[in-house]
Short mmCIF file of N, CA and C in Angstrom, two decimals:
data_model
loop_
_atom_site.label_atom_id
_atom_site.label_comp_id
_atom_site.label_asym_id
_atom_site.label_seq_id
_atom_site.Cartn_x
_atom_site.Cartn_y
_atom_site.Cartn_z
N MET H 1 106.26 105.32 96.34
CA MET H 1 105.92 105.02 97.73
C MET H 1 104.60 105.70 98.04
N PRO H 2 103.67 104.97 98.63
CA PRO H 2 102.36 105.58 98.95
C PRO H 2 102.51 106.63 100.03
N ALA H 3 101.58 107.60 100.00
CA ALA H 3 101.57 108.64 101.02
C ALA H 3 101.20 108.02 102.37
N ALA H 4 101.61 108.64 103.43
CA ALA H 4 101.36 108.12 104.77
C ALA H 4 99.87 107.88 105.04
N GLU H 5 99.01 108.77 104.53
CA GLU H 5 97.57 108.62 104.76
C GLU H 5 96.99 107.46 103.96
N ASP H 6 97.70 106.94 102.97
CA ASP H 6 97.23 105.80 102.17
C ASP H 6 97.55 104.47 102.82
N ILE H 7 98.35 104.45 103.84
CA ILE H 7 98.76 103.22 104.51
C ILE H 7 97.96 103.04 105.77
N THR H 8 97.27 101.92 105.89
CA THR H 8 96.55 101.64 107.12
C THR H 8 97.41 100.79 108.04
N GLU H 9 97.03 100.75 109.29
CA GLU H 9 97.83 99.98 110.26
C GLU H 9 97.74 98.48 109.99
N ASN H 10 96.71 98.02 109.31
CA ASN H 10 96.54 96.60 109.06
C ASN H 10 97.36 96.11 107.90
N GLU H 11 97.91 97.00 107.09
CA GLU H 11 98.68 96.57 105.96
C GLU H 11 100.09 96.23 106.38
N GLY H 12 100.58 95.11 105.92
CA GLY H 12 101.93 94.72 106.22
C GLY H 12 102.70 94.62 104.92
N GLY H 13 103.93 94.25 105.03
CA GLY H 13 104.71 94.00 103.83
C GLY H 13 105.79 95.02 103.65
N MET H 14 106.38 94.94 102.48
CA MET H 14 107.52 95.75 102.16
C MET H 14 107.22 96.50 100.86
N PHE H 15 107.62 97.73 100.79
CA PHE H 15 107.49 98.53 99.58
C PHE H 15 108.80 98.52 98.82
N LEU H 16 108.75 98.16 97.58
CA LEU H 16 109.95 98.10 96.76
C LEU H 16 109.91 99.18 95.69
N GLU H 17 111.00 99.82 95.49
CA GLU H 17 111.11 100.80 94.42
C GLU H 17 111.18 100.07 93.08
N LYS H 18 110.87 100.78 92.03
CA LYS H 18 110.89 100.19 90.68
C LYS H 18 112.23 99.55 90.36
N GLU H 19 113.33 100.25 90.67
CA GLU H 19 114.65 99.71 90.39
C GLU H 19 114.94 98.41 91.14
N ASP H 20 114.43 98.34 92.35
CA ASP H 20 114.60 97.10 93.16
C ASP H 20 113.86 95.93 92.52
N VAL H 21 112.65 96.19 92.08
CA VAL H 21 111.84 95.13 91.43
C VAL H 21 112.50 94.69 90.12
N ARG H 22 113.01 95.67 89.35
CA ARG H 22 113.73 95.34 88.11
C ARG H 22 114.94 94.47 88.39
N LEU H 23 115.72 94.83 89.42
CA LEU H 23 116.92 94.09 89.74
C LEU H 23 116.60 92.65 90.12
N ILE H 24 115.59 92.47 90.98
CA ILE H 24 115.19 91.12 91.40
C ILE H 24 114.66 90.33 90.21
N TYR H 25 113.82 90.97 89.37
CA TYR H 25 113.30 90.31 88.19
C TYR H 25 114.41 89.78 87.28
N HIS H 26 115.37 90.65 86.99
CA HIS H 26 116.45 90.28 86.09
C HIS H 26 117.35 89.17 86.71
N ALA H 27 117.53 89.23 88.03
CA ALA H 27 118.29 88.17 88.70
C ALA H 27 117.54 86.84 88.62
N LEU H 28 116.25 86.89 88.78
CA LEU H 28 115.45 85.65 88.66
C LEU H 28 115.50 85.11 87.24
N ARG H 29 115.50 86.01 86.24
CA ARG H 29 115.55 85.55 84.86
C ARG H 29 116.84 84.82 84.57
N GLU H 30 117.94 85.24 85.18
CA GLU H 30 119.24 84.65 84.93
C GLU H 30 119.52 83.41 85.77
N TYR H 31 118.80 83.29 86.88
CA TYR H 31 119.04 82.19 87.82
C TYR H 31 118.54 80.86 87.23
N LYS H 32 119.35 79.84 87.36
CA LYS H 32 118.97 78.49 86.90
C LYS H 32 118.64 77.67 88.14
N PRO H 33 117.37 77.42 88.39
CA PRO H 33 116.95 76.75 89.62
C PRO H 33 117.29 75.25 89.60
N ALA H 34 117.54 74.74 90.78
CA ALA H 34 117.69 73.29 90.94
C ALA H 34 116.30 72.67 90.72
N GLU H 35 116.27 71.39 90.54
CA GLU H 35 115.02 70.69 90.23
C GLU H 35 113.97 70.95 91.31
N ASN H 36 114.35 70.91 92.57
CA ASN H 36 113.38 71.12 93.63
C ASN H 36 113.01 72.63 93.83
N GLU H 37 113.64 73.53 93.14
CA GLU H 37 113.35 74.94 93.22
C GLU H 37 112.52 75.45 92.03
N ALA H 38 112.34 74.64 91.05
CA ALA H 38 111.74 75.05 89.78
C ALA H 38 110.35 75.70 89.95
N HIS H 39 109.51 75.06 90.75
CA HIS H 39 108.16 75.61 90.93
C HIS H 39 108.18 76.97 91.60
N VAL H 40 108.90 77.08 92.72
CA VAL H 40 108.99 78.35 93.44
C VAL H 40 109.61 79.42 92.55
N HIS H 41 110.62 79.05 91.79
CA HIS H 41 111.25 79.99 90.88
C HIS H 41 110.27 80.54 89.87
N SER H 42 109.48 79.67 89.26
CA SER H 42 108.54 80.10 88.24
C SER H 42 107.46 81.01 88.83
N VAL H 43 107.04 80.70 90.06
CA VAL H 43 106.03 81.54 90.73
C VAL H 43 106.61 82.93 91.03
N LEU H 44 107.80 82.97 91.59
CA LEU H 44 108.45 84.24 91.89
C LEU H 44 108.69 85.08 90.62
N LEU H 45 109.14 84.45 89.59
CA LEU H 45 109.39 85.14 88.31
C LEU H 45 108.10 85.77 87.79
N GLU H 46 107.02 85.02 87.84
CA GLU H 46 105.74 85.51 87.37
C GLU H 46 105.23 86.67 88.27
N GLU H 47 105.43 86.56 89.55
CA GLU H 47 104.98 87.61 90.48
C GLU H 47 105.77 88.92 90.23
N PHE H 48 107.08 88.84 90.09
CA PHE H 48 107.84 90.04 89.86
C PHE H 48 107.55 90.64 88.48
N GLU H 49 107.26 89.79 87.52
CA GLU H 49 106.88 90.29 86.20
C GLU H 49 105.54 91.07 86.30
N GLU H 50 104.60 90.51 87.06
CA GLU H 50 103.33 91.19 87.29
C GLU H 50 103.51 92.50 88.05
N LEU H 51 104.40 92.54 89.00
CA LEU H 51 104.68 93.77 89.73
C LEU H 51 105.15 94.87 88.78
N LEU H 52 106.04 94.51 87.89
CA LEU H 52 106.54 95.49 86.92
C LEU H 52 105.43 96.01 86.01
N VAL H 53 104.59 95.13 85.55
CA VAL H 53 103.53 95.49 84.63
C VAL H 53 102.43 96.25 85.33
N VAL H 54 101.93 95.75 86.43
CA VAL H 54 100.75 96.33 87.06
C VAL H 54 101.10 97.56 87.92
N ASP H 55 102.12 97.44 88.77
CA ASP H 55 102.45 98.54 89.69
C ASP H 55 103.27 99.65 89.06
N TYR H 56 104.09 99.30 88.06
CA TYR H 56 105.03 100.25 87.50
C TYR H 56 104.84 100.54 86.00
N ASP H 57 103.80 99.96 85.44
CA ASP H 57 103.50 100.17 83.99
C ASP H 57 104.68 99.94 83.09
N GLU H 58 105.43 98.89 83.39
CA GLU H 58 106.61 98.57 82.56
C GLU H 58 106.55 97.14 82.11
N VAL H 59 106.53 96.95 80.82
CA VAL H 59 106.55 95.58 80.27
C VAL H 59 108.01 95.17 80.10
N PRO H 60 108.44 94.09 80.76
CA PRO H 60 109.83 93.66 80.59
C PRO H 60 110.12 93.37 79.11
N PRO H 61 111.31 93.71 78.66
CA PRO H 61 111.63 93.58 77.23
C PRO H 61 111.56 92.16 76.70
N ASP H 62 111.71 91.15 77.55
CA ASP H 62 111.72 89.78 77.08
C ASP H 62 110.34 89.15 77.17
N VAL H 63 109.29 89.93 77.43
CA VAL H 63 107.93 89.43 77.49
C VAL H 63 107.18 89.92 76.27
N ASN H 64 106.50 89.00 75.59
CA ASN H 64 105.71 89.34 74.39
C ASN H 64 104.29 89.53 74.70
#
């Protein structure tokens, strides 16, 4: 979690702990999307994978 002085009033959003990101990522990996959800699912999966790698320096085990 960033220090209070690192957060500006213009920044919005939610801060997720590493374990939360891992949990969501693994849930997305297991989820089988319906046909109309496939695109959104792939985008979310990629975004959470990037969060793990970039923000938390963790390469998911199933990524080569």
